[in-house]
Amino acid sequence: MLYCEKSKTMSMTENEILENANILQRVMGSQQKTALRDFDPQQLVLEHLKVLGDREIQILLSRHGLNDGQEQTLEFIGKRLNLTRERVRQIEKDSFKKLKKNPFSEGLGKGIDLIFQILEGHGSIMRETDLLNVTVPQGNDVTRHSILFLLNLSPSFIPHKESHEIYRSWSLAAFDRENFGKIIVSTRELIEAAKKPLPANRLFGLLRSKNVLPTDRLFTDESLESIIEVSKSFDKNPFNEWGLGTWLEIHPKDVGDKAFLVLEHHGKPEHYSKITELINKQKFDDRTAHMETVHNELIRDGRFVLIGRGIYALKKWGYEKGTVGDVIESILKKSQRPLAREEIITEVLKQRIAKKNTIIVGLADKKRFQKTQENKYLLSHNA
């Protein structure tokens, strides 16, 4: 369900109540999957249409894509039936009135109850695409249009048109739009304050800690996610993190952005071939990344540092660009004192994947480095 009732006499903690609500959600989800296997919305609609005349049935089937999944225009139907488009519109309207007045069969009532339960379990509101994917995950266009027909048939469901703020969606009639607005505003405040994408569980936890949710109800993760997904302001990246839809961390624009995001979550330097593999694994979009393209982007993008043969790290991790000699010079400058060879090797290996001999050869550059009588190294006066 959208929420779990919280008794004032309960001795359980908020976390225990939430866990129980999530367990209940999973149990109900399992029961719904079983019910959905026997759910045939197209057949339920066709049976309910039998109370109408042939012409009325033809018009509804064509207008709502119940024959072939294609919604026909009033003008197209009018020409076929030798009617004006306005007359077709009136027949459609009157037919719906008849269908709504006609008692639902037991099967149709159970089907509508099933959709009701699904919506209730997702915060009482869902994007239309998500609702269709849940109710008929393997359905064809006719099946999906049949679901939409049922939604329009029952007064339990309210459509919400797509706008610049929300996606086209459906809610239960009792859905609280004012509370919806508060949740969306709070979500934006939390994400903007963080200045980076927030893991889903972290975001939901913060929302529960704010005074925007009804105190007598406990919203599950699934219900909060469904509510947030209706808004066009936010989106989720492949790492289950929520952020503003305009952020590159949510919708990376190019290969460089994708490489940065996967490497940041991977948490350690990798060869460009592995970075390419990580990009394709996440499926940011329908484009396939190629090693040559990724390698070229890593070379020219200042966010990455080459630290070994084909191996790249993020500059934000403290790595610096340059050769082994450049790294040695930077280390000596920062130390402000002579360093032993082993100290330098240790520090260089924190910055580069290199062989010891390569570092020793770099130290032999007398134009840049000078060896003291104590067998330590410092910058040459010529450096």
mmCIF file of C-alpha atoms in Angstrom:
data_model
loop_
_atom_site.group_PDB
_atom_site.id
_atom_site.type_symbol
_atom_site.label_atom_id
_atom_site.label_comp_id
_atom_site.label_asym_id
_atom_site.label_seq_id
_atom_site.Cartn_x
_atom_site.Cartn_y
_atom_site.Cartn_z
ATOM 1 C CA MET A 1 0.000 0.000 0.000
ATOM 2 C CA LEU A 2 0.966 3.651 -0.211
ATOM 3 C CA TYR A 3 1.397 3.803 3.539
ATOM 4 C CA CYS A 4 1.315 1.806 6.735
ATOM 5 C CA GLU A 5 -1.005 3.007 9.490
ATOM 6 C CA LYS A 6 0.959 3.907 12.639
ATOM 7 C CA SER A 7 -0.889 3.175 15.880
ATOM 8 C CA LYS A 8 -0.147 5.620 18.684
ATOM 9 C CA THR A 9 0.128 2.686 21.068
ATOM 10 C CA MET A 10 2.798 0.937 19.030
ATOM 11 C CA SER A 11 6.062 0.345 20.832
ATOM 12 C CA MET A 12 7.988 -0.393 17.631
ATOM 13 C CA THR A 13 10.521 2.111 16.364
ATOM 14 C CA GLU A 14 9.961 4.030 13.129
ATOM 15 C CA ASN A 15 12.529 1.838 11.359
ATOM 16 C CA GLU A 16 10.773 -1.341 12.505
ATOM 17 C CA ILE A 17 7.430 -0.013 11.297
ATOM 18 C CA LEU A 18 8.978 0.924 7.968
ATOM 19 C CA GLU A 19 10.590 -2.493 7.591
ATOM 20 C CA ASN A 20 7.242 -4.142 8.289
ATOM 21 C CA ALA A 21 5.612 -1.888 5.712
ATOM 22 C CA ASN A 22 8.249 -2.804 3.123
ATOM 23 C CA ILE A 23 7.810 -6.519 3.889
ATOM 24 C CA LEU A 24 4.059 -6.122 3.476
ATOM 25 C CA GLN A 25 4.703 -4.309 0.209
ATOM 26 C CA ARG A 26 6.787 -7.218 -1.104
ATOM 27 C CA VAL A 27 4.158 -9.779 -0.072
ATOM 28 C CA MET A 28 1.414 -7.795 -1.782
ATOM 29 C CA GLY A 29 3.634 -7.378 -4.839
ATOM 30 C CA SER A 30 4.024 -11.143 -5.058
ATOM 31 C CA GLN A 31 0.247 -11.610 -4.792
ATOM 32 C CA GLN A 32 -0.317 -9.000 -7.485
ATOM 33 C CA LYS A 33 2.084 -10.775 -9.856
ATOM 34 C CA THR A 34 0.049 -13.948 -9.413
ATOM 35 C CA ALA A 35 -3.187 -12.050 -10.123
ATOM 36 C CA LEU A 36 -1.662 -10.308 -13.154
ATOM 37 C CA ARG A 37 -0.884 -13.654 -14.796
ATOM 38 C CA ASP A 38 -4.632 -14.303 -15.109
ATOM 39 C CA PHE A 39 -5.488 -10.672 -15.913
ATOM 40 C CA ASP A 40 -6.931 -10.252 -19.434
ATOM 41 C CA PRO A 41 -7.972 -6.587 -19.759
ATOM 42 C CA GLN A 42 -8.890 -6.874 -23.437
ATOM 43 C CA GLN A 43 -11.390 -9.654 -22.800
ATOM 44 C CA LEU A 44 -12.885 -7.762 -19.845
ATOM 45 C CA VAL A 45 -13.406 -4.662 -22.024
ATOM 46 C CA LEU A 46 -14.958 -6.619 -24.914
ATOM 47 C CA GLU A 47 -17.411 -8.310 -22.562
ATOM 48 C CA HIS A 48 -18.413 -4.972 -21.042
ATOM 49 C CA LEU A 49 -18.984 -3.459 -24.501
ATOM 50 C CA LYS A 50 -21.722 -6.020 -25.280
ATOM 51 C CA VAL A 51 -24.377 -3.753 -23.736
ATOM 52 C CA LEU A 52 -23.832 -1.300 -26.606
ATOM 53 C CA GLY A 53 -25.015 -1.321 -30.190
ATOM 54 C CA ASP A 54 -22.776 -2.378 -33.077
ATOM 55 C CA ARG A 55 -22.037 1.178 -34.236
ATOM 56 C CA GLU A 56 -21.221 2.301 -30.693
ATOM 57 C CA ILE A 57 -18.865 -0.644 -30.267
ATOM 58 C CA GLN A 58 -17.134 0.075 -33.580
ATOM 59 C CA ILE A 59 -16.549 3.699 -32.611
ATOM 60 C CA LEU A 60 -15.104 2.850 -29.184
ATOM 61 C CA LEU A 61 -12.899 0.075 -30.562
ATOM 62 C CA SER A 62 -11.455 2.413 -33.191
ATOM 63 C CA ARG A 63 -11.168 5.506 -31.012
ATOM 64 C CA HIS A 64 -9.353 3.684 -28.199
ATOM 65 C CA GLY A 65 -7.138 1.312 -30.183
ATOM 66 C CA LEU A 66 -8.914 -1.792 -28.923
ATOM 67 C CA ASN A 67 -8.711 -3.549 -32.306
ATOM 68 C CA ASP A 68 -5.130 -3.032 -33.429
ATOM 69 C CA GLY A 69 -3.542 -0.710 -30.875
ATOM 70 C CA GLN A 70 -4.012 2.325 -33.131
ATOM 71 C CA GLU A 71 -6.255 5.184 -31.949
ATOM 72 C CA GLN A 72 -8.256 6.506 -34.917
ATOM 73 C CA THR A 73 -9.324 10.149 -35.290
ATOM 74 C CA LEU A 74 -12.928 11.312 -35.191
ATOM 75 C CA GLU A 75 -12.633 12.367 -38.823
ATOM 76 C CA PHE A 76 -11.298 8.980 -39.961
ATOM 77 C CA ILE A 77 -14.079 7.094 -38.156
ATOM 78 C CA GLY A 78 -16.712 9.532 -39.445
ATOM 79 C CA LYS A 79 -15.731 8.992 -43.073
ATOM 80 C CA ARG A 80 -15.836 5.224 -42.625
ATOM 81 C CA LEU A 81 -19.284 5.303 -40.990
ATOM 82 C CA ASN A 82 -20.619 8.228 -43.034
ATOM 83 C CA LEU A 83 -20.966 10.425 -39.948
ATOM 84 C CA THR A 84 -19.726 13.900 -39.049
ATOM 85 C CA ARG A 85 -16.818 14.062 -36.660
ATOM 86 C CA GLU A 86 -19.047 15.849 -34.137
ATOM 87 C CA ARG A 87 -21.602 13.049 -34.331
ATOM 88 C CA VAL A 88 -18.848 10.484 -33.702
ATOM 89 C CA ARG A 89 -17.723 12.492 -30.675
ATOM 90 C CA GLN A 90 -21.289 12.550 -29.279
ATOM 91 C CA ILE A 91 -21.777 8.809 -29.784
ATOM 92 C CA GLU A 92 -18.466 8.128 -28.028
ATOM 93 C CA LYS A 93 -19.466 10.338 -25.109
ATOM 94 C CA ASP A 94 -22.934 8.801 -24.756
ATOM 95 C CA SER A 95 -21.496 5.266 -25.033
ATOM 96 C CA PHE A 96 -19.133 5.910 -22.155
ATOM 97 C CA LYS A 97 -22.036 7.127 -20.031
ATOM 98 C CA LYS A 98 -23.882 3.874 -20.706
ATOM 99 C CA LEU A 99 -20.823 1.791 -19.848
ATOM 100 C CA LYS A 100 -20.248 3.637 -16.582
ATOM 101 C CA LYS A 101 -23.881 3.160 -15.530
ATOM 102 C CA ASN A 102 -23.890 -0.524 -16.418
ATOM 103 C CA PRO A 103 -22.892 -2.695 -13.415
ATOM 104 C CA PHE A 104 -19.423 -4.184 -13.633
ATOM 105 C CA SER A 105 -19.148 -7.940 -13.933
ATOM 106 C CA GLU A 106 -17.299 -9.808 -11.187
ATOM 107 C CA GLY A 107 -14.266 -10.218 -13.440
ATOM 108 C CA LEU A 108 -14.222 -6.545 -14.431
ATOM 109 C CA GLY A 109 -14.597 -5.492 -10.814
ATOM 110 C CA LYS A 110 -11.625 -7.660 -9.817
ATOM 111 C CA GLY A 111 -9.576 -6.228 -12.667
ATOM 112 C CA ILE A 112 -10.275 -2.652 -11.592
ATOM 113 C CA ASP A 113 -9.538 -3.585 -7.960
ATOM 114 C CA LEU A 114 -6.182 -4.991 -9.084
ATOM 115 C CA ILE A 115 -5.260 -1.723 -10.820
ATOM 116 C CA PHE A 116 -6.448 0.146 -7.719
ATOM 117 C CA GLN A 117 -4.144 -1.931 -5.480
ATOM 118 C CA ILE A 118 -1.180 -1.362 -7.799
ATOM 119 C CA LEU A 119 -1.708 2.399 -7.745
ATOM 120 C CA GLU A 120 -2.239 2.385 -3.983
ATOM 121 C CA GLY A 121 1.040 0.537 -3.518
ATOM 122 C CA HIS A 122 2.878 3.118 -5.593
ATOM 123 C CA GLY A 123 1.956 6.245 -3.682
ATOM 124 C CA SER A 124 -1.545 6.520 -5.229
ATOM 125 C CA ILE A 125 -0.026 8.043 -8.366
ATOM 126 C CA MET A 126 2.068 6.634 -11.207
ATOM 127 C CA ARG A 127 3.398 7.751 -14.542
ATOM 128 C CA GLU A 128 1.208 6.228 -17.219
ATOM 129 C CA THR A 129 4.124 4.378 -18.811
ATOM 130 C CA ASP A 130 5.121 2.881 -15.453
ATOM 131 C CA LEU A 131 1.556 1.832 -14.655
ATOM 132 C CA LEU A 132 1.241 0.074 -18.015
ATOM 133 C CA ASN A 133 4.616 -1.624 -17.561
ATOM 134 C CA VAL A 134 3.537 -2.974 -14.176
ATOM 135 C CA THR A 135 0.059 -4.119 -15.161
ATOM 136 C CA VAL A 136 0.971 -5.632 -18.552
ATOM 137 C CA PRO A 137 4.787 -6.027 -18.630
ATOM 138 C CA GLN A 138 4.651 -8.343 -21.666
ATOM 139 C CA GLY A 139 1.491 -6.888 -23.174
ATOM 140 C CA ASN A 140 0.998 -5.711 -26.745
ATOM 141 C CA ASP A 141 -0.454 -2.356 -27.798
ATOM 142 C CA VAL A 142 -4.035 -3.663 -27.740
ATOM 143 C CA THR A 143 -3.618 -4.903 -24.157
ATOM 144 C CA ARG A 144 -2.168 -1.580 -23.061
ATOM 145 C CA HIS A 145 -4.985 0.351 -24.709
ATOM 146 C CA SER A 146 -7.426 -1.928 -22.908
ATOM 147 C CA ILE A 147 -5.861 -0.943 -19.572
ATOM 148 C CA LEU A 148 -6.251 2.734 -20.480
ATOM 149 C CA PHE A 149 -9.876 2.090 -21.384
ATOM 150 C CA LEU A 150 -10.498 0.545 -17.956
ATOM 151 C CA LEU A 151 -8.824 3.516 -16.288
ATOM 152 C CA ASN A 152 -11.156 5.888 -18.130
ATOM 153 C CA LEU A 153 -14.145 3.695 -17.339
ATOM 154 C CA SER A 154 -13.841 3.713 -13.531
ATOM 155 C CA PRO A 155 -14.376 6.830 -11.376
ATOM 156 C CA SER A 156 -11.708 5.460 -9.009
ATOM 157 C CA PHE A 157 -8.960 6.754 -11.314
ATOM 158 C CA ILE A 158 -8.040 10.323 -12.239
ATOM 159 C CA PRO A 159 -5.889 11.201 -15.292
ATOM 160 C CA HIS A 160 -3.287 13.962 -15.087
ATOM 161 C CA LYS A 161 -2.272 15.521 -18.392
ATOM 162 C CA GLU A 162 1.395 15.942 -19.233
ATOM 163 C CA SER A 163 2.762 19.445 -18.660
ATOM 164 C CA HIS A 164 6.151 21.099 -18.351
ATOM 165 C CA GLU A 165 6.147 19.995 -14.693
ATOM 166 C CA ILE A 166 4.794 16.424 -14.697
ATOM 167 C CA TYR A 167 4.557 13.388 -16.967
ATOM 168 C CA ARG A 168 1.191 12.030 -18.014
ATOM 169 C CA SER A 169 0.030 10.012 -15.039
ATOM 170 C CA TRP A 170 -2.872 8.408 -13.198
ATOM 171 C CA SER A 171 -3.868 8.672 -9.561
ATOM 172 C CA LEU A 172 -6.556 7.408 -7.255
ATOM 173 C CA ALA A 173 -9.510 9.738 -6.806
ATOM 174 C CA ALA A 174 -8.524 10.362 -3.171
ATOM 175 C CA PHE A 175 -4.962 11.376 -4.071
ATOM 176 C CA ASP A 176 -3.768 14.458 -2.145
ATOM 177 C CA ARG A 177 -2.320 16.876 -4.706
ATOM 178 C CA GLU A 178 -1.317 19.400 -2.074
ATOM 179 C CA ASN A 179 0.798 16.823 -0.289
ATOM 180 C CA PHE A 180 2.246 15.751 -3.633
ATOM 181 C CA GLY A 181 3.420 19.319 -4.188
ATOM 182 C CA LYS A 182 5.060 19.443 -0.761
ATOM 183 C CA ILE A 183 6.977 16.219 -1.433
ATOM 184 C CA ILE A 184 8.237 17.520 -4.777
ATOM 185 C CA VAL A 185 9.355 20.856 -3.273
ATOM 186 C CA SER A 186 11.138 19.077 -0.402
ATOM 187 C CA THR A 187 12.837 16.687 -2.812
ATOM 188 C CA ARG A 188 14.219 19.605 -4.800
ATOM 189 C CA GLU A 189 15.435 21.336 -1.630
ATOM 190 C CA LEU A 190 17.238 18.205 -0.433
ATOM 191 C CA ILE A 191 18.910 17.504 -3.775
ATOM 192 C CA GLU A 192 19.969 21.109 -4.324
ATOM 193 C CA ALA A 193 21.354 21.308 -0.776
ATOM 194 C CA ALA A 194 23.408 18.153 -1.370
ATOM 195 C CA LYS A 195 24.754 19.585 -4.670
ATOM 196 C CA LYS A 196 25.159 16.032 -5.928
ATOM 197 C CA PRO A 197 22.949 13.021 -6.673
ATOM 198 C CA LEU A 198 21.581 11.266 -3.596
ATOM 199 C CA PRO A 199 21.252 7.478 -3.267
ATOM 200 C CA ALA A 200 17.569 6.515 -3.262
ATOM 201 C CA ASN A 201 17.551 5.186 0.314
ATOM 202 C CA ARG A 202 19.320 8.319 1.541
ATOM 203 C CA LEU A 203 16.844 10.631 -0.218
ATOM 204 C CA PHE A 204 13.818 8.735 1.081
ATOM 205 C CA GLY A 205 15.219 8.754 4.604
ATOM 206 C CA LEU A 206 15.693 12.517 4.466
ATOM 207 C CA LEU A 207 12.153 13.003 3.166
ATOM 208 C CA ARG A 208 10.771 11.006 6.078
ATOM 209 C CA SER A 209 12.717 13.181 8.505
ATOM 210 C CA LYS A 210 11.098 16.355 7.144
ATOM 211 C CA ASN A 211 7.624 17.483 8.183
ATOM 212 C CA VAL A 212 6.043 17.025 4.759
ATOM 213 C CA LEU A 213 4.557 13.536 5.062
ATOM 214 C CA PRO A 214 1.320 12.868 6.990
ATOM 215 C CA THR A 215 2.257 11.896 10.534
ATOM 216 C CA ASP A 216 -0.291 9.056 10.682
ATOM 217 C CA ARG A 217 1.138 7.328 7.631
ATOM 218 C CA LEU A 218 4.481 5.776 6.784
ATOM 219 C CA PHE A 219 5.439 6.001 3.127
ATOM 220 C CA THR A 220 7.377 3.047 1.710
ATOM 221 C CA ASP A 221 10.381 3.468 -0.594
ATOM 222 C CA GLU A 222 8.294 2.296 -3.539
ATOM 223 C CA SER A 223 5.543 4.835 -2.902
ATOM 224 C CA LEU A 224 7.966 7.750 -2.502
ATOM 225 C CA GLU A 225 9.827 6.762 -5.658
ATOM 226 C CA SER A 226 6.609 6.578 -7.658
ATOM 227 C CA ILE A 227 5.567 10.055 -6.489
ATOM 228 C CA ILE A 228 8.952 11.573 -7.368
ATOM 229 C CA GLU A 229 9.006 9.865 -10.779
ATOM 230 C CA VAL A 230 5.895 11.774 -11.817
ATOM 231 C CA SER A 231 7.822 15.064 -11.654
ATOM 232 C CA LYS A 232 9.933 16.121 -14.636
ATOM 233 C CA SER A 233 12.355 17.944 -12.340
ATOM 234 C CA PHE A 234 14.174 14.804 -11.234
ATOM 235 C CA ASP A 235 15.558 11.618 -12.631
ATOM 236 C CA LYS A 236 17.579 8.625 -11.536
ATOM 237 C CA ASN A 237 20.922 7.502 -12.970
ATOM 238 C CA PRO A 238 21.913 3.818 -13.434
ATOM 239 C CA PHE A 239 23.477 3.844 -9.962
ATOM 240 C CA ASN A 240 20.071 4.385 -8.313
ATOM 241 C CA GLU A 241 20.910 7.978 -7.391
ATOM 242 C CA TRP A 242 18.404 10.816 -7.689
ATOM 243 C CA GLY A 243 19.285 14.275 -8.918
ATOM 244 C CA LEU A 244 18.038 17.115 -11.074
ATOM 245 C CA GLY A 245 17.262 15.934 -14.584
ATOM 246 C CA THR A 246 19.602 18.585 -16.036
ATOM 247 C CA TRP A 247 22.687 17.319 -14.150
ATOM 248 C CA LEU A 248 25.405 15.532 -16.092
ATOM 249 C CA GLU A 249 25.664 13.035 -13.218
ATOM 250 C CA ILE A 250 22.097 12.005 -14.048
ATOM 251 C CA HIS A 251 22.057 12.379 -17.825
ATOM 252 C CA PRO A 252 25.667 12.390 -19.081
ATOM 253 C CA LYS A 253 25.905 14.136 -22.446
ATOM 254 C CA ASP A 254 28.911 12.438 -23.975
ATOM 255 C CA VAL A 255 31.454 9.643 -23.577
ATOM 256 C CA GLY A 256 33.602 11.774 -21.272
ATOM 257 C CA ASP A 257 30.715 12.334 -18.858
ATOM 258 C CA LYS A 258 29.875 8.628 -18.897
ATOM 259 C CA ALA A 259 33.504 7.653 -18.282
ATOM 260 C CA PHE A 260 33.721 10.085 -15.367
ATOM 261 C CA LEU A 261 30.532 8.738 -13.802
ATOM 262 C CA VAL A 262 31.398 5.036 -14.076
ATOM 263 C CA LEU A 263 34.980 5.564 -12.892
ATOM 264 C CA GLU A 264 33.810 7.637 -9.938
ATOM 265 C CA HIS A 265 31.463 4.839 -8.844
ATOM 266 C CA HIS A 266 34.032 2.157 -9.627
ATOM 267 C CA GLY A 267 36.308 3.877 -7.139
ATOM 268 C CA LYS A 268 39.708 3.005 -8.588
ATOM 269 C CA PRO A 269 41.841 3.580 -11.735
ATOM 270 C CA GLU A 270 41.170 1.306 -14.700
ATOM 271 C CA HIS A 271 42.386 0.585 -18.225
ATOM 272 C CA TYR A 272 40.417 2.354 -20.929
ATOM 273 C CA SER A 273 39.122 -1.000 -22.202
ATOM 274 C CA LYS A 274 37.615 -1.713 -18.770
ATOM 275 C CA ILE A 275 36.157 1.803 -18.603
ATOM 276 C CA THR A 276 34.489 1.168 -21.984
ATOM 277 C CA GLU A 277 33.065 -2.074 -20.634
ATOM 278 C CA LEU A 278 31.711 -0.282 -17.552
ATOM 279 C CA ILE A 279 30.023 2.362 -19.716
ATOM 280 C CA ASN A 280 28.272 -0.217 -21.889
ATOM 281 C CA LYS A 281 27.248 -2.251 -18.859
ATOM 282 C CA GLN A 282 25.331 0.687 -17.381
ATOM 283 C CA LYS A 283 23.344 1.320 -20.610
ATOM 284 C CA PHE A 284 22.998 5.082 -20.183
ATOM 285 C CA ASP A 285 21.264 5.151 -23.577
ATOM 286 C CA ASP A 286 21.002 3.074 -26.737
ATOM 287 C CA ARG A 287 24.474 4.095 -27.959
ATOM 288 C CA THR A 288 27.391 1.663 -27.697
ATOM 289 C CA ALA A 289 30.734 3.055 -26.520
ATOM 290 C CA HIS A 290 33.833 2.005 -28.469
ATOM 291 C CA MET A 291 37.321 1.679 -26.958
ATOM 292 C CA GLU A 292 38.977 4.033 -29.465
ATOM 293 C CA THR A 293 36.409 6.762 -28.792
ATOM 294 C CA VAL A 294 36.670 6.334 -25.025
ATOM 295 C CA HIS A 295 40.486 6.364 -25.128
ATOM 296 C CA ASN A 296 40.568 9.558 -27.208
ATOM 297 C CA GLU A 297 38.168 11.254 -24.805
ATOM 298 C CA LEU A 298 40.210 10.196 -21.759
ATOM 299 C CA ILE A 299 43.347 11.655 -23.355
ATOM 300 C CA ARG A 300 41.901 15.110 -23.989
ATOM 301 C CA ASP A 301 39.527 15.452 -21.006
ATOM 302 C CA GLY A 302 41.199 17.252 -18.082
ATOM 303 C CA ARG A 303 39.186 15.273 -15.540
ATOM 304 C CA PHE A 304 41.318 12.180 -16.202
ATOM 305 C CA VAL A 305 44.983 11.434 -15.576
ATOM 306 C CA LEU A 306 47.037 8.742 -17.315
ATOM 307 C CA ILE A 307 48.832 6.861 -14.541
ATOM 308 C CA GLY A 308 50.030 3.770 -16.398
ATOM 309 C CA ARG A 309 49.893 2.129 -19.803
ATOM 310 C CA GLY A 310 46.314 2.844 -20.840
ATOM 311 C CA ILE A 311 45.286 3.176 -17.196
ATOM 312 C CA TYR A 312 43.373 6.284 -16.138
ATOM 313 C CA ALA A 313 42.386 7.824 -12.815
ATOM 314 C CA LEU A 314 40.282 10.811 -11.864
ATOM 315 C CA LYS A 315 42.153 14.033 -11.229
ATOM 316 C CA LYS A 316 39.811 14.697 -8.279
ATOM 317 C CA TRP A 317 41.382 11.701 -6.519
ATOM 318 C CA GLY A 318 44.626 13.691 -6.181
ATOM 319 C CA TYR A 319 46.441 12.463 -9.286
ATOM 320 C CA GLU A 320 48.460 14.957 -11.329
ATOM 321 C CA LYS A 321 49.207 14.992 -15.031
ATOM 322 C CA GLY A 322 52.742 14.580 -16.379
ATOM 323 C CA THR A 323 55.592 12.135 -16.767
ATOM 324 C CA VAL A 324 57.245 10.199 -13.955
ATOM 325 C CA GLY A 325 59.872 12.955 -13.868
ATOM 326 C CA ASP A 326 57.135 15.574 -13.476
ATOM 327 C CA VAL A 327 55.618 13.610 -10.601
ATOM 328 C CA ILE A 328 59.032 13.333 -8.846
ATOM 329 C CA GLU A 329 59.544 17.070 -9.240
ATOM 330 C CA SER A 330 56.098 17.796 -7.773
ATOM 331 C CA ILE A 331 56.784 15.474 -4.819
ATOM 332 C CA LEU A 332 60.107 17.167 -4.022
ATOM 333 C CA LYS A 333 58.575 20.627 -4.276
ATOM 334 C CA LYS A 334 55.847 19.712 -1.818
ATOM 335 C CA SER A 335 58.231 18.008 0.629
ATOM 336 C CA GLN A 336 60.504 21.072 0.988
ATOM 337 C CA ARG A 337 63.270 18.729 2.168
ATOM 338 C CA PRO A 338 65.529 16.106 0.587
ATOM 339 C CA LEU A 339 63.924 12.657 0.275
ATOM 340 C CA ALA A 340 65.457 9.204 0.204
ATOM 341 C CA ARG A 341 65.054 7.161 -2.959
ATOM 342 C CA GLU A 342 62.628 4.735 -1.339
ATOM 343 C CA GLU A 343 60.499 7.612 -0.044
ATOM 344 C CA ILE A 344 60.268 9.026 -3.564
ATOM 345 C CA ILE A 345 59.435 5.637 -5.060
ATOM 346 C CA THR A 346 56.656 5.146 -2.513
ATOM 347 C CA GLU A 347 55.150 8.553 -3.282
ATOM 348 C CA VAL A 348 55.443 8.125 -7.051
ATOM 349 C CA LEU A 349 53.668 4.764 -6.898
ATOM 350 C CA LYS A 350 50.742 6.537 -5.264
ATOM 351 C CA GLN A 351 50.472 8.617 -8.432
ATOM 352 C CA ARG A 352 51.603 6.254 -11.160
ATOM 353 C CA ILE A 353 51.549 2.582 -12.015
ATOM 354 C CA ALA A 354 55.226 2.280 -12.923
ATOM 355 C CA LYS A 355 58.200 0.003 -12.453
ATOM 356 C CA LYS A 356 60.814 0.882 -9.814
ATOM 357 C CA ASN A 357 63.520 1.057 -12.488
ATOM 358 C CA THR A 358 61.487 3.641 -14.405
ATOM 359 C CA ILE A 359 61.413 5.852 -11.307
ATOM 360 C CA ILE A 360 65.142 5.312 -10.656
ATOM 361 C CA VAL A 361 65.897 6.282 -14.267
ATOM 362 C CA GLY A 362 63.839 9.419 -13.763
ATOM 363 C CA LEU A 363 65.851 10.322 -10.663
ATOM 364 C CA ALA A 364 69.052 10.047 -12.708
ATOM 365 C CA ASP A 365 68.106 13.194 -14.639
ATOM 366 C CA LYS A 366 70.751 15.566 -13.231
ATOM 367 C CA LYS A 367 69.172 18.567 -14.925
ATOM 368 C CA ARG A 368 66.173 18.175 -12.660
ATOM 369 C CA PHE A 369 67.379 16.302 -9.561
ATOM 370 C CA GLN A 370 70.429 16.460 -7.346
ATOM 371 C CA LYS A 371 71.750 13.745 -5.027
ATOM 372 C CA THR A 372 73.067 14.828 -1.634
ATOM 373 C CA GLN A 373 75.953 13.330 0.341
ATOM 374 C CA GLU A 374 73.334 11.558 2.485
ATOM 375 C CA ASN A 375 72.048 9.745 -0.638
ATOM 376 C CA LYS A 376 68.893 11.810 -0.661
ATOM 377 C CA TYR A 377 67.390 13.783 -3.510
ATOM 378 C CA LEU A 378 66.371 17.360 -3.975
ATOM 379 C CA LEU A 379 65.566 19.601 -6.913
ATOM 380 C CA SER A 380 68.475 20.684 -9.023
ATOM 381 C CA HIS A 381 69.207 24.388 -9.222
ATOM 382 C CA ASN A 382 68.542 24.092 -12.935
ATOM 383 C CA ALA A 383 65.071 22.637 -12.405
#
